PDB file of N, CA, C and O in Angstrom:
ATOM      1  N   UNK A 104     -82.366   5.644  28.673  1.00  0.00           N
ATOM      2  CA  UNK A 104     -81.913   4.501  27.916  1.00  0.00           C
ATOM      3  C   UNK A 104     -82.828   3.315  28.227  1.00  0.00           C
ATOM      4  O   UNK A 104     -83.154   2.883  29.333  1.00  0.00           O
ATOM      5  N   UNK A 105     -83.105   2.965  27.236  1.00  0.00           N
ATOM      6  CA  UNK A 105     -84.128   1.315  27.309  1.00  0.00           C
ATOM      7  C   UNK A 105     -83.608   0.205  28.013  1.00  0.00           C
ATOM      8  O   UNK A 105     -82.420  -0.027  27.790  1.00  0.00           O
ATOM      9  N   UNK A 106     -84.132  -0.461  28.721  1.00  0.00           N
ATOM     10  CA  UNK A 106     -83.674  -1.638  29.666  1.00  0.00           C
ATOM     11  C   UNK A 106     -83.328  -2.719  28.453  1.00  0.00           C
ATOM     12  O   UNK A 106     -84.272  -2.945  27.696  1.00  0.00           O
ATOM     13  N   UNK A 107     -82.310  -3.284  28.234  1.00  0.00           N
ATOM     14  CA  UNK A 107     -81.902  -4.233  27.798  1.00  0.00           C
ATOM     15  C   UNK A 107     -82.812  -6.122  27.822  1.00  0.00           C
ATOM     16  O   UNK A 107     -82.683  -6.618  28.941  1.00  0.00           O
ATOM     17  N   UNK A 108     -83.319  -6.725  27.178  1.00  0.00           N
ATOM     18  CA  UNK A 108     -83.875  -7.752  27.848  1.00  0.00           C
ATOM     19  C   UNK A 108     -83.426  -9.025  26.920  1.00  0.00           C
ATOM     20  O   UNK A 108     -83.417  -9.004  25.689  1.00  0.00           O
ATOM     21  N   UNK A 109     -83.077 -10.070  27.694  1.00  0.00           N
ATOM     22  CA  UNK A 109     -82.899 -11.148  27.470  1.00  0.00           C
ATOM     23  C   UNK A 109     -83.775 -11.805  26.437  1.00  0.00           C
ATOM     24  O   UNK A 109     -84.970 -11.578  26.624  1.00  0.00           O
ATOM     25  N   UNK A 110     -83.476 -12.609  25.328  1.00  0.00           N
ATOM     26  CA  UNK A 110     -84.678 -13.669  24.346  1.00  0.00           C
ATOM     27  C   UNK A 110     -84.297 -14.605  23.871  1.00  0.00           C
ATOM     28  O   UNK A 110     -83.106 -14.698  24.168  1.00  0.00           O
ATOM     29  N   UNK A 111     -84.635 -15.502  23.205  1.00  0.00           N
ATOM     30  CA  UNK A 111     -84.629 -17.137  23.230  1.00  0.00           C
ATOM     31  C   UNK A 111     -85.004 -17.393  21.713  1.00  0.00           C
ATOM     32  O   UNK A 111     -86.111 -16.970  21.379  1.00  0.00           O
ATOM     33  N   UNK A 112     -84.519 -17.793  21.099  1.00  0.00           N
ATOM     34  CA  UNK A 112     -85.178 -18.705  19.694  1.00  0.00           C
ATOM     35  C   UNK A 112     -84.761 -19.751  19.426  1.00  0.00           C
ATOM     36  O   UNK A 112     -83.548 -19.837  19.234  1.00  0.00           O
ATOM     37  N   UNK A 113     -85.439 -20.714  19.332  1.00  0.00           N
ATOM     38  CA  UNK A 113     -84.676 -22.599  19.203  1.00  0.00           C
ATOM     39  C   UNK A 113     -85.476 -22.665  18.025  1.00  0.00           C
ATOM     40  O   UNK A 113     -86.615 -22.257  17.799  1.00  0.00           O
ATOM     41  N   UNK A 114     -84.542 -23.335  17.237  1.00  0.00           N
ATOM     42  CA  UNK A 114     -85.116 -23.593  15.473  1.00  0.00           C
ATOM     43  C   UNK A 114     -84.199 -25.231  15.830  1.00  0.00           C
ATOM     44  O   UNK A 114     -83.076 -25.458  16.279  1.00  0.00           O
ATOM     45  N   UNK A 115     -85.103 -25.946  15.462  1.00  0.00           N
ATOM     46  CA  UNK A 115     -84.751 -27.478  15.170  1.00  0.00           C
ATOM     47  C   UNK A 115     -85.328 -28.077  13.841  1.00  0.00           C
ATOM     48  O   UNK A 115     -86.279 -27.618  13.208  1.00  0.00           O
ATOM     49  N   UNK A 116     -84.533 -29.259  13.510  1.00  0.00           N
ATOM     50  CA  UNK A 116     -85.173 -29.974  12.281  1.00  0.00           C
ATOM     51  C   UNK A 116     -85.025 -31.287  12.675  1.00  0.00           C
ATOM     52  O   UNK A 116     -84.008 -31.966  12.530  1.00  0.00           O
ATOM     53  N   UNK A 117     -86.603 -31.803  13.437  1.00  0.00           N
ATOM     54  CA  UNK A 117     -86.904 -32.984  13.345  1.00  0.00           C
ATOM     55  C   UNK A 117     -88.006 -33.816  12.403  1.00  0.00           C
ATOM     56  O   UNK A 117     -88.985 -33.145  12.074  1.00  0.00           O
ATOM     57  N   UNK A 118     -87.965 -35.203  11.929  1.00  0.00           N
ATOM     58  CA  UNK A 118     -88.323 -35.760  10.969  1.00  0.00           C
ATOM     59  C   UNK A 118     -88.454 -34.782   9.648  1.00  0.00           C
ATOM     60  O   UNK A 118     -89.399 -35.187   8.971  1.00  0.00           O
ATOM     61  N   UNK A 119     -87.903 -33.777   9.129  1.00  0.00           N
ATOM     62  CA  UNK A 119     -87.684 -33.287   8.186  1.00  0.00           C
ATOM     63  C   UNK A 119     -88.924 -31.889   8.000  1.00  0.00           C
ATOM     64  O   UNK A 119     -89.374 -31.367   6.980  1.00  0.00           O
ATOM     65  N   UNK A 120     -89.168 -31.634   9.356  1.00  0.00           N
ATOM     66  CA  UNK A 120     -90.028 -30.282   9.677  1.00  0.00           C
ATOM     67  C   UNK A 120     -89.074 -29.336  10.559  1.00  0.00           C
ATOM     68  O   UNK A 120     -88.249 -29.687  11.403  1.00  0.00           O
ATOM     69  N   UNK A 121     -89.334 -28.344  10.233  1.00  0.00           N
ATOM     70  CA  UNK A 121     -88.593 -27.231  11.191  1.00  0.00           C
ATOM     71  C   UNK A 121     -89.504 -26.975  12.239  1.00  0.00           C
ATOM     72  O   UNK A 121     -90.650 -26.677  11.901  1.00  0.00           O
ATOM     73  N   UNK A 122     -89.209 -27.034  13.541  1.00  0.00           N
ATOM     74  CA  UNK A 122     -89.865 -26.759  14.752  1.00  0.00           C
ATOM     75  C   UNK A 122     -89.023 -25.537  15.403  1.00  0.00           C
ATOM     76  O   UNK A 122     -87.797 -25.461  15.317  1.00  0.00           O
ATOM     77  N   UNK A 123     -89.851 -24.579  16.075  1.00  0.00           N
ATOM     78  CA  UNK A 123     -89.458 -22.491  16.550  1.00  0.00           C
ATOM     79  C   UNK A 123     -89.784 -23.052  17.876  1.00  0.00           C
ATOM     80  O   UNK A 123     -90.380 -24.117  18.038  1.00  0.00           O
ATOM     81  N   UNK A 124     -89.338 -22.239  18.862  1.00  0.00           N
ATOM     82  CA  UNK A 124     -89.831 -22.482  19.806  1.00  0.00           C
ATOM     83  C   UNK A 124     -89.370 -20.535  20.324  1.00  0.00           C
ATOM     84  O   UNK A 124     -88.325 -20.088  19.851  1.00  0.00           O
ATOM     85  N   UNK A 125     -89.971 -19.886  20.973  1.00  0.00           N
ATOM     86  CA  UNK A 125     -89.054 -17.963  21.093  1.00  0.00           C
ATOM     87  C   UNK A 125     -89.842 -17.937  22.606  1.00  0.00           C
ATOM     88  O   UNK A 125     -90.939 -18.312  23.020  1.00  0.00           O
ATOM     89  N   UNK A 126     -88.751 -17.335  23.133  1.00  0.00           N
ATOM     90  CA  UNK A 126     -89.104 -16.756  24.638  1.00  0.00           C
ATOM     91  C   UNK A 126     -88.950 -15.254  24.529  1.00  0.00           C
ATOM     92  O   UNK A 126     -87.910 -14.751  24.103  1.00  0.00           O
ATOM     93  N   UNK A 127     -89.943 -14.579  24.897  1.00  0.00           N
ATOM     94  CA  UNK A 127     -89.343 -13.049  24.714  1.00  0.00           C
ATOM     95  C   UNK A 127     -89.097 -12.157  23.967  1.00  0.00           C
ATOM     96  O   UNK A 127     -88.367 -11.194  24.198  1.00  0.00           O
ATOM     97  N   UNK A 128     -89.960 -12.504  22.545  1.00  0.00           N
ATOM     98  CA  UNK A 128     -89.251 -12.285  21.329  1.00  0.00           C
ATOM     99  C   UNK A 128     -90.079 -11.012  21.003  1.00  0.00           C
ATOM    100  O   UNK A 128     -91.240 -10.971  21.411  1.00  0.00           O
ATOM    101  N   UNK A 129     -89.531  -9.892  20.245  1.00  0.00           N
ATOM    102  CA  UNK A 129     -90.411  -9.308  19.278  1.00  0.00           C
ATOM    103  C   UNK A 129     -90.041  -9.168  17.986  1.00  0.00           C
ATOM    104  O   UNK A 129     -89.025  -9.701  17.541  1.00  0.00           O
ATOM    105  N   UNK A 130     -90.904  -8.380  17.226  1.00  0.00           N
ATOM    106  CA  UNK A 130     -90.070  -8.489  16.011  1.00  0.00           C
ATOM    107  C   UNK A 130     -88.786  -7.855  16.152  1.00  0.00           C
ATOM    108  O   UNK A 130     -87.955  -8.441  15.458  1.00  0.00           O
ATOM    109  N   UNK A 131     -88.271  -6.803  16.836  1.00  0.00           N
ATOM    110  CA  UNK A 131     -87.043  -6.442  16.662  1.00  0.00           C
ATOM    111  C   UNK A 131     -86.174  -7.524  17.102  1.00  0.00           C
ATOM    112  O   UNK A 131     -85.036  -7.253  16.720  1.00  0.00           O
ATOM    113  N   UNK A 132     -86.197  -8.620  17.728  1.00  0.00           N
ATOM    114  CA  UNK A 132     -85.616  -9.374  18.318  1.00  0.00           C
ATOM    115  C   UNK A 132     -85.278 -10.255  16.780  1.00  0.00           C
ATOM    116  O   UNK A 132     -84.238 -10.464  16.157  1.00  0.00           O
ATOM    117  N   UNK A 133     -86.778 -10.640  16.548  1.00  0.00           N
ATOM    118  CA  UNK A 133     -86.607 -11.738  15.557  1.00  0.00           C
ATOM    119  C   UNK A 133     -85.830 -11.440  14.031  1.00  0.00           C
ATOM    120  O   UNK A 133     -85.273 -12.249  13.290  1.00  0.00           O
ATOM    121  N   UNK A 134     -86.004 -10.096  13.886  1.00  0.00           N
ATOM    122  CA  UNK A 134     -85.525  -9.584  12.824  1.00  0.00           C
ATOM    123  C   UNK A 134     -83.791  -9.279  12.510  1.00  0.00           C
ATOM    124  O   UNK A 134     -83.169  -9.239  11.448  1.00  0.00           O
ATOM    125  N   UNK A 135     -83.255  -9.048  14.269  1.00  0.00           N
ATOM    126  CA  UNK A 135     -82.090  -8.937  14.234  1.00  0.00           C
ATOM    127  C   UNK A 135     -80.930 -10.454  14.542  1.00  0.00           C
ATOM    128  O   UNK A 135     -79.710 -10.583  14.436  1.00  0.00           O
ATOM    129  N   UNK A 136     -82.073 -11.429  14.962  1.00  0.00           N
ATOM    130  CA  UNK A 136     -81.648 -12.607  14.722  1.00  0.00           C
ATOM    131  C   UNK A 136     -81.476 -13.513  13.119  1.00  0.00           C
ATOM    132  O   UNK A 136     -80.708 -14.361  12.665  1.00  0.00           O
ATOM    133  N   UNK A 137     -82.731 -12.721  12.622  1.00  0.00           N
ATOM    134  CA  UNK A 137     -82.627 -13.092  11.127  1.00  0.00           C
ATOM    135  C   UNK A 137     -81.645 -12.812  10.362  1.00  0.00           C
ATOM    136  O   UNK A 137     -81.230 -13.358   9.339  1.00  0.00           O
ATOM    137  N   UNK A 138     -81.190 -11.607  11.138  1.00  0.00           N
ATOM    138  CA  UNK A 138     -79.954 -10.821  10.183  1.00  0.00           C
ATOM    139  C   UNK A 138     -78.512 -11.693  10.372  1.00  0.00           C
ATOM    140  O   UNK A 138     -77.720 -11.941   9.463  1.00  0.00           O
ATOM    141  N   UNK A 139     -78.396 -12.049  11.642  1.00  0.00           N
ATOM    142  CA  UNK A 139     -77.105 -12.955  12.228  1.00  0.00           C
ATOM    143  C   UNK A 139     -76.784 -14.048  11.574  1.00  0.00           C
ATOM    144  O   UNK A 139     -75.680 -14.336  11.114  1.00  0.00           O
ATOM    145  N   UNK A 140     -78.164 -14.905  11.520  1.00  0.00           N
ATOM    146  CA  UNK A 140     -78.203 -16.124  11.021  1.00  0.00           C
ATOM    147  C   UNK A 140     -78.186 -16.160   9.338  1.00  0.00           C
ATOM    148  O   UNK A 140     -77.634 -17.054   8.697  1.00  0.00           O
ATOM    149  N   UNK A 141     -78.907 -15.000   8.739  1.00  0.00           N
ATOM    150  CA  UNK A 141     -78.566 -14.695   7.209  1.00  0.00           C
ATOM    151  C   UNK A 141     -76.956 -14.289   7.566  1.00  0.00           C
ATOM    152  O   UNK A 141     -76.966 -15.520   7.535  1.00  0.00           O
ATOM    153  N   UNK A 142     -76.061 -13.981   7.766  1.00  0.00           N
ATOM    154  CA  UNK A 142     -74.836 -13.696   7.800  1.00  0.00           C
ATOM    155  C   UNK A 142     -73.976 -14.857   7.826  1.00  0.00           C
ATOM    156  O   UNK A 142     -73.071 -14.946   6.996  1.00  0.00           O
ATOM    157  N   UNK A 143     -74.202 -15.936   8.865  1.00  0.00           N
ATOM    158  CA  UNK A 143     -74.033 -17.123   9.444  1.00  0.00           C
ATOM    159  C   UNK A 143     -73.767 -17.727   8.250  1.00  0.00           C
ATOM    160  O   UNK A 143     -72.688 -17.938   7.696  1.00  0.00           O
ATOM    161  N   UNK A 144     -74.886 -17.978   7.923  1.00  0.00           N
ATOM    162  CA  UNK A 144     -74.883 -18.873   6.384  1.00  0.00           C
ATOM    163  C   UNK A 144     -74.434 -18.565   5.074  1.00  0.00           C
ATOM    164  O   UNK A 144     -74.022 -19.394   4.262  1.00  0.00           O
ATOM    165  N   UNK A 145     -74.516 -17.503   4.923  1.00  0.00           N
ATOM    166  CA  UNK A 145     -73.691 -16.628   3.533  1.00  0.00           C
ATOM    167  C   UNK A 145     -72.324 -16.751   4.161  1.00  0.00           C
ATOM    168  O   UNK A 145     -71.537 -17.061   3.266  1.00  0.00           O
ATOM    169  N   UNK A 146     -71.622 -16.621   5.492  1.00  0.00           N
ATOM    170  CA  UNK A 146     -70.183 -16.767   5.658  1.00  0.00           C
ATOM    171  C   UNK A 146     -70.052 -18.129   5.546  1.00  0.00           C
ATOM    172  O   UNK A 146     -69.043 -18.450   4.917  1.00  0.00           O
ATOM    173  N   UNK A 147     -70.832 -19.181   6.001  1.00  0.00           N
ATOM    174  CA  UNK A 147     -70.619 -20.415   5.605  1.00  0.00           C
ATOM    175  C   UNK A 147     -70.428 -21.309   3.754  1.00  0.00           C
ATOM    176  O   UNK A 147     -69.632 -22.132   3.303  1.00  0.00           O
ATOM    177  N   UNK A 148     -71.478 -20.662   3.254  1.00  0.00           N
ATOM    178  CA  UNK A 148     -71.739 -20.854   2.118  1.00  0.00           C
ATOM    179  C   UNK A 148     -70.190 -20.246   1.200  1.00  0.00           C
ATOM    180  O   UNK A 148     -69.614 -21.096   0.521  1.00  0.00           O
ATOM    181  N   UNK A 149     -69.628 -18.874   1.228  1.00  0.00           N
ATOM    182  CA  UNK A 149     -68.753 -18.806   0.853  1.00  0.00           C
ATOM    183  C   UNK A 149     -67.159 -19.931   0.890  1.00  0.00           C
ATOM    184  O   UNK A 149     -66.408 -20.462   0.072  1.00  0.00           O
ATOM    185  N   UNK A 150     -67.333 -19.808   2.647  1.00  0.00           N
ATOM    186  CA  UNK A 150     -66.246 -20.703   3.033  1.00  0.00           C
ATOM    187  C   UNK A 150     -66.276 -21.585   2.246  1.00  0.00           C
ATOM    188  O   UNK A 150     -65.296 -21.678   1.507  1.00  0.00           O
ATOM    189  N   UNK A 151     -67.348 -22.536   2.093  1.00  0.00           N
ATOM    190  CA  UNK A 151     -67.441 -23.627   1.101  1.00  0.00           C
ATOM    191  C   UNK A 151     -67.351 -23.272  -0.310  1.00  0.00           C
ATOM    192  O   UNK A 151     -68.114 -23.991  -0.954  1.00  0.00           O
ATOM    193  N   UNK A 152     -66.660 -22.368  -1.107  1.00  0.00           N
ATOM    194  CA  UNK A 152     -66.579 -22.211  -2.446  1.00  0.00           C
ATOM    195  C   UNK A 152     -67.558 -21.635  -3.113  1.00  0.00           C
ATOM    196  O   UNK A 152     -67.583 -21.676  -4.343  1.00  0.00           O
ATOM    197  N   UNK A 153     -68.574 -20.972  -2.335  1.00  0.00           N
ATOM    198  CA  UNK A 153     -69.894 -20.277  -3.480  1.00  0.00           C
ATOM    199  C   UNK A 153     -69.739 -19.277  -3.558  1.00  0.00           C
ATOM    200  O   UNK A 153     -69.611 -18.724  -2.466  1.00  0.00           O
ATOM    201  N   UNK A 154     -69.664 -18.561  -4.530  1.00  0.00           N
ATOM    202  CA  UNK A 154     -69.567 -16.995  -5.058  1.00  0.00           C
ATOM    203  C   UNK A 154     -70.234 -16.290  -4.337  1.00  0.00           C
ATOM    204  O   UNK A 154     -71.402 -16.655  -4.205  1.00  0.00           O
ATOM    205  N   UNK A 155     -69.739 -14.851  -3.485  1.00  0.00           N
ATOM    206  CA  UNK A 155     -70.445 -14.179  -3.340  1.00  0.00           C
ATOM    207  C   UNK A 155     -71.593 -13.959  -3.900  1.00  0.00           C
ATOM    208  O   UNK A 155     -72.555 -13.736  -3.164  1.00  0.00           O
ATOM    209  N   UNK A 156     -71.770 -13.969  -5.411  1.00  0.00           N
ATOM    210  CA  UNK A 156     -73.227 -13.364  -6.035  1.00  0.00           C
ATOM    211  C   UNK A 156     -74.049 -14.771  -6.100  1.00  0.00           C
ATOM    212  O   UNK A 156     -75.230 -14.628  -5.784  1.00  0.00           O
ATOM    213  N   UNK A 157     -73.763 -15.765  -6.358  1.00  0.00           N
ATOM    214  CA  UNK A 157     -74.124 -16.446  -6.205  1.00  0.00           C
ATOM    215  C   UNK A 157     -75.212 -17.250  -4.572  1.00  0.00           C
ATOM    216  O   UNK A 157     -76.341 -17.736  -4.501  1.00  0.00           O
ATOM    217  N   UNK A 158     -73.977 -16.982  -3.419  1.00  0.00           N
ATOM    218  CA  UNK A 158     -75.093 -16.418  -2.344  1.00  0.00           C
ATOM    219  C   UNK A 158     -75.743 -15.331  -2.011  1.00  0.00           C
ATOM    220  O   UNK A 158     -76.486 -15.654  -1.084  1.00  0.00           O
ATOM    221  N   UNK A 159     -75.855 -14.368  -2.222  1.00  0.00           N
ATOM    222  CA  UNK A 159     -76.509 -13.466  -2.197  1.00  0.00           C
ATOM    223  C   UNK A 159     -77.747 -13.507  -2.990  1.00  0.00           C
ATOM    224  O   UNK A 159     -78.772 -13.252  -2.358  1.00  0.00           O
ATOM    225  N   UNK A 160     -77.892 -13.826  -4.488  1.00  0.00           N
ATOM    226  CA  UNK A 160     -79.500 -14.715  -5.849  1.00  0.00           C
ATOM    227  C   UNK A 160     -79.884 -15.747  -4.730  1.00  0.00           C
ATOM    228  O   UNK A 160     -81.095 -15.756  -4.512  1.00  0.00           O
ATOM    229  N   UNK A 161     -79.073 -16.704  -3.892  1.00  0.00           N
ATOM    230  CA  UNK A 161     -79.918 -17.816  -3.413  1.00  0.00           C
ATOM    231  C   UNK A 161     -80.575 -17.116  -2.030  1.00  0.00           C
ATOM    232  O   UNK A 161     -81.707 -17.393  -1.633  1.00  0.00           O
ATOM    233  N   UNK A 162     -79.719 -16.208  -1.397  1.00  0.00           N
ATOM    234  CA  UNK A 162     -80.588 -16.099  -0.288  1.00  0.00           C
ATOM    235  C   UNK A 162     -81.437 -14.898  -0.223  1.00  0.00           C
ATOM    236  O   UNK A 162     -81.812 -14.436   0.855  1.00  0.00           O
ATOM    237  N   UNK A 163     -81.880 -14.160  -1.864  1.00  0.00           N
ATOM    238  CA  UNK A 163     -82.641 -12.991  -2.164  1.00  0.00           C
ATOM    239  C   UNK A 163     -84.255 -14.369  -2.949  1.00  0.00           C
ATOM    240  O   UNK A 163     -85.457 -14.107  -2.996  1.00  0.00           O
ATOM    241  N   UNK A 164     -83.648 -15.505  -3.346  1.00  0.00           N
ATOM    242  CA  UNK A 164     -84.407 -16.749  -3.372  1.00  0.00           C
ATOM    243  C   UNK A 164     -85.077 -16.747  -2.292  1.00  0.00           C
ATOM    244  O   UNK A 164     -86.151 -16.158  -2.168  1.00  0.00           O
ATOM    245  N   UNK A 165     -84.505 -17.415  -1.388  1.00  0.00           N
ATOM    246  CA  UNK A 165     -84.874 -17.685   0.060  1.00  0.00           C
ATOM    247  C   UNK A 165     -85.940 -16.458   0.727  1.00  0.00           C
ATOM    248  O   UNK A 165     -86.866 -16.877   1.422  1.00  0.00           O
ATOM    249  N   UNK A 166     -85.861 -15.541   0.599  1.00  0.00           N
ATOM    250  CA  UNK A 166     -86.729 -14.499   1.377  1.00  0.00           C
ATOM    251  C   UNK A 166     -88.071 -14.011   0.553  1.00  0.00           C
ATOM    252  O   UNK A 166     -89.208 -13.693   0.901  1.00  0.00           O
ATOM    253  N   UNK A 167     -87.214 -14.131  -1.018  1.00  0.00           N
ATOM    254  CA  UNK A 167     -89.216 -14.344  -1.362  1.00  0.00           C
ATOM    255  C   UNK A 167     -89.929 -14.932  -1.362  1.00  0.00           C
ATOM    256  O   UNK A 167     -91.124 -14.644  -1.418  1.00  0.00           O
ATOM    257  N   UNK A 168     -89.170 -16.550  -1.261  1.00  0.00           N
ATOM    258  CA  UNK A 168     -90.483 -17.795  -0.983  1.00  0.00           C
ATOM    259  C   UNK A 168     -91.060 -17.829   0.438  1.00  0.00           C
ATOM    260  O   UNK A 168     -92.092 -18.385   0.812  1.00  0.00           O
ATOM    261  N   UNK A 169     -90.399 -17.298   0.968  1.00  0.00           N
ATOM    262  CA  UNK A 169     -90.687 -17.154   2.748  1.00  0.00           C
ATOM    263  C   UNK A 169     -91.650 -16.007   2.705  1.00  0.00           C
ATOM    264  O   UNK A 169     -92.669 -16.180   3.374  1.00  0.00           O
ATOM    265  N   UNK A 170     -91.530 -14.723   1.972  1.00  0.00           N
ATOM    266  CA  UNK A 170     -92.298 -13.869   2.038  1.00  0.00           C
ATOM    267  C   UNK A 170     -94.045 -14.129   0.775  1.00  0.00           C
ATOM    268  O   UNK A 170     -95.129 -13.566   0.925  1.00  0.00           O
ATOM    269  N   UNK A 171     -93.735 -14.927  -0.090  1.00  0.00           N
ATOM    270  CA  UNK A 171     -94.912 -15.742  -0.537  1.00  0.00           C
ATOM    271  C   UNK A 171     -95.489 -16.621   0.223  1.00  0.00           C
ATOM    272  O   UNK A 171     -96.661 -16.312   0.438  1.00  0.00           O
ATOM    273  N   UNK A 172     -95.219 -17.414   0.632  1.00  0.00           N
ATOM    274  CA  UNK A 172     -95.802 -18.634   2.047  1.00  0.00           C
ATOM    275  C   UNK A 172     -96.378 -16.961   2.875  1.00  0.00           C
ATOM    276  O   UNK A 172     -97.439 -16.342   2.784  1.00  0.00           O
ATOM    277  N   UNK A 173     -95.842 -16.848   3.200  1.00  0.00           N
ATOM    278  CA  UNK A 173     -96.584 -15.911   4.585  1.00  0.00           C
ATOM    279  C   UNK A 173     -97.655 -15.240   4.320  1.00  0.00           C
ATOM    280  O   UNK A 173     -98.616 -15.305   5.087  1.00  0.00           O
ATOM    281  N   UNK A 174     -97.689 -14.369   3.029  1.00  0.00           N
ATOM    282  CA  UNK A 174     -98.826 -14.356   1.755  1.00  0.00           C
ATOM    283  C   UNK A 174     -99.552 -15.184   1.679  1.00  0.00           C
ATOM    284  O   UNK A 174    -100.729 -14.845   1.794  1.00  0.00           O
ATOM    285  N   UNK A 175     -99.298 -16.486   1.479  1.00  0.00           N
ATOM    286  CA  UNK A 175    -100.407 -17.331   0.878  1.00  0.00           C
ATOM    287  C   UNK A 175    -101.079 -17.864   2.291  1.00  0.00           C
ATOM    288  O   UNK A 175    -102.212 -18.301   2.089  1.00  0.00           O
ATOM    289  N   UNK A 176    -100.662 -17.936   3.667  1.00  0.00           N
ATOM    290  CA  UNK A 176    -100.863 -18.182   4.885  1.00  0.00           C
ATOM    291  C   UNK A 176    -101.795 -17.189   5.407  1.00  0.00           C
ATOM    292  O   UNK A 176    -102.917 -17.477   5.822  1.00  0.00           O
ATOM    293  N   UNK A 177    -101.213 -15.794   5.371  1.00  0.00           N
ATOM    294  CA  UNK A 177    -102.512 -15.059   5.770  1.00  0.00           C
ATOM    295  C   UNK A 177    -103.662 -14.778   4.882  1.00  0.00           C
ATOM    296  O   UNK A 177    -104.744 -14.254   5.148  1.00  0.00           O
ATOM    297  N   UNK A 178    -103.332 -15.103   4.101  1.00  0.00           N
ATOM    298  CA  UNK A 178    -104.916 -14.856   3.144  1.00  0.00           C
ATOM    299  C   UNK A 178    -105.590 -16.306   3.234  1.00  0.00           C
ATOM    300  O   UNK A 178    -106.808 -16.393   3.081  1.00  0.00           O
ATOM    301  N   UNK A 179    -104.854 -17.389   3.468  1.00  0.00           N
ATOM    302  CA  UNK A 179    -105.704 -18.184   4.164  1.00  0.00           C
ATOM    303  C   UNK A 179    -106.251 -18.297   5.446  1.00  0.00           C
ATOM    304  O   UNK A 179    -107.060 -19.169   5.764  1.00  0.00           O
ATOM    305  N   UNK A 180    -105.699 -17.185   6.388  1.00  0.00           N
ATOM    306  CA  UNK A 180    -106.237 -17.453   7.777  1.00  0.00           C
ATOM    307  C   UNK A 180    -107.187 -16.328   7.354  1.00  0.00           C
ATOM    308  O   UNK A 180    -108.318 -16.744   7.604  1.00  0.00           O
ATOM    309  N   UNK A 181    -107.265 -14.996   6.786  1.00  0.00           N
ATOM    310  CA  UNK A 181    -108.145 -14.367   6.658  1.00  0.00           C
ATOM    311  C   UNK A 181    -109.495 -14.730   6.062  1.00  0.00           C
ATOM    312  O   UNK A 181    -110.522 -14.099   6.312  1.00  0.00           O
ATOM    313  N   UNK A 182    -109.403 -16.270   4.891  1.00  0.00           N
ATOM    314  CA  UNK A 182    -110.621 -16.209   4.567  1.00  0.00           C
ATOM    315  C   UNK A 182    -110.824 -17.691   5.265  1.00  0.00           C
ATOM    316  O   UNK A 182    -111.517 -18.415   4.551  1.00  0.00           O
ATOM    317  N   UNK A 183    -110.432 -18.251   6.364  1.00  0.00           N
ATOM    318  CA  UNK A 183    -111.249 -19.110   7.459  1.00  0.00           C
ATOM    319  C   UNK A 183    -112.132 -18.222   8.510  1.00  0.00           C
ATOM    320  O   UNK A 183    -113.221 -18.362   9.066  1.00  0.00           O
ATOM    321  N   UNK A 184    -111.176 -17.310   8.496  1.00  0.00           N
ATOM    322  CA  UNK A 184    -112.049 -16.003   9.850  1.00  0.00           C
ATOM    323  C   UNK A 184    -113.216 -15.613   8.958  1.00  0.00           C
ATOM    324  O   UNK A 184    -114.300 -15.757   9.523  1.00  0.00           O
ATOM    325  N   UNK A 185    -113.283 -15.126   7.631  1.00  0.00           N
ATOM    326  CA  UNK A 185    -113.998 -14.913   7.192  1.00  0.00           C
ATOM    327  C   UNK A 185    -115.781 -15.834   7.271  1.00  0.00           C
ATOM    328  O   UNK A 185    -116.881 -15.402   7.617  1.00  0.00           O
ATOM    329  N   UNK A 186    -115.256 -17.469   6.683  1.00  0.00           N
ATOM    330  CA  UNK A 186    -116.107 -18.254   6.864  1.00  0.00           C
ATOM    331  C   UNK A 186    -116.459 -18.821   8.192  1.00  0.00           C
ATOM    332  O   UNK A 186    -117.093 -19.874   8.250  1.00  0.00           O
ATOM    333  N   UNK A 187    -116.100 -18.207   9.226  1.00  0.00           N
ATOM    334  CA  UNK A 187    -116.507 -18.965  10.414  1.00  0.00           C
ATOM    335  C   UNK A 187    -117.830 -18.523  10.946  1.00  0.00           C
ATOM    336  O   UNK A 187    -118.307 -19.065  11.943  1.00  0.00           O
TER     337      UNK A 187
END
């Protein structure tokens, strides 16, 4: 059985930027935190009166603009490596 290990993720929003800060993290870490916190907020979002389907279109929203940025991020770090 795999040793269990402790990890850390601090997400803040100061002056209107999101600041990460992760101790320990890997992707399985980060991925199963993603899942908590997508849960978090869809149980919140309901509580407050939003349709199930309705959160679910906004936060299927949410993961392709995150997954475009990350797209448009590495193909920009790939063509600085490129020109260096």
């Amino acid at each position: 059985m795999a040793e269990q290990k402790n990890c850390r993720l601090t997400i803040e929003v100061k002056d209107g930027k999101v600041l990460t800060e992760a101790e320990f993290v890997d992707m399985v870490d980060l991925a199963t935190m993603c899942g908590a916190l997508q849960l978090l907020m869809g149980l919140e979002a309901v509580s407050r009166g939003k349709s199930l389907e309705d959160v679910k279109d906004n936060m299927l929203d949410i993961h392709l603009a995150a997954m475009e940025t990350l797209t448009d991020q590495v193909i920009k770090e790939r063509g600085s490596e490129c020109g260096s």
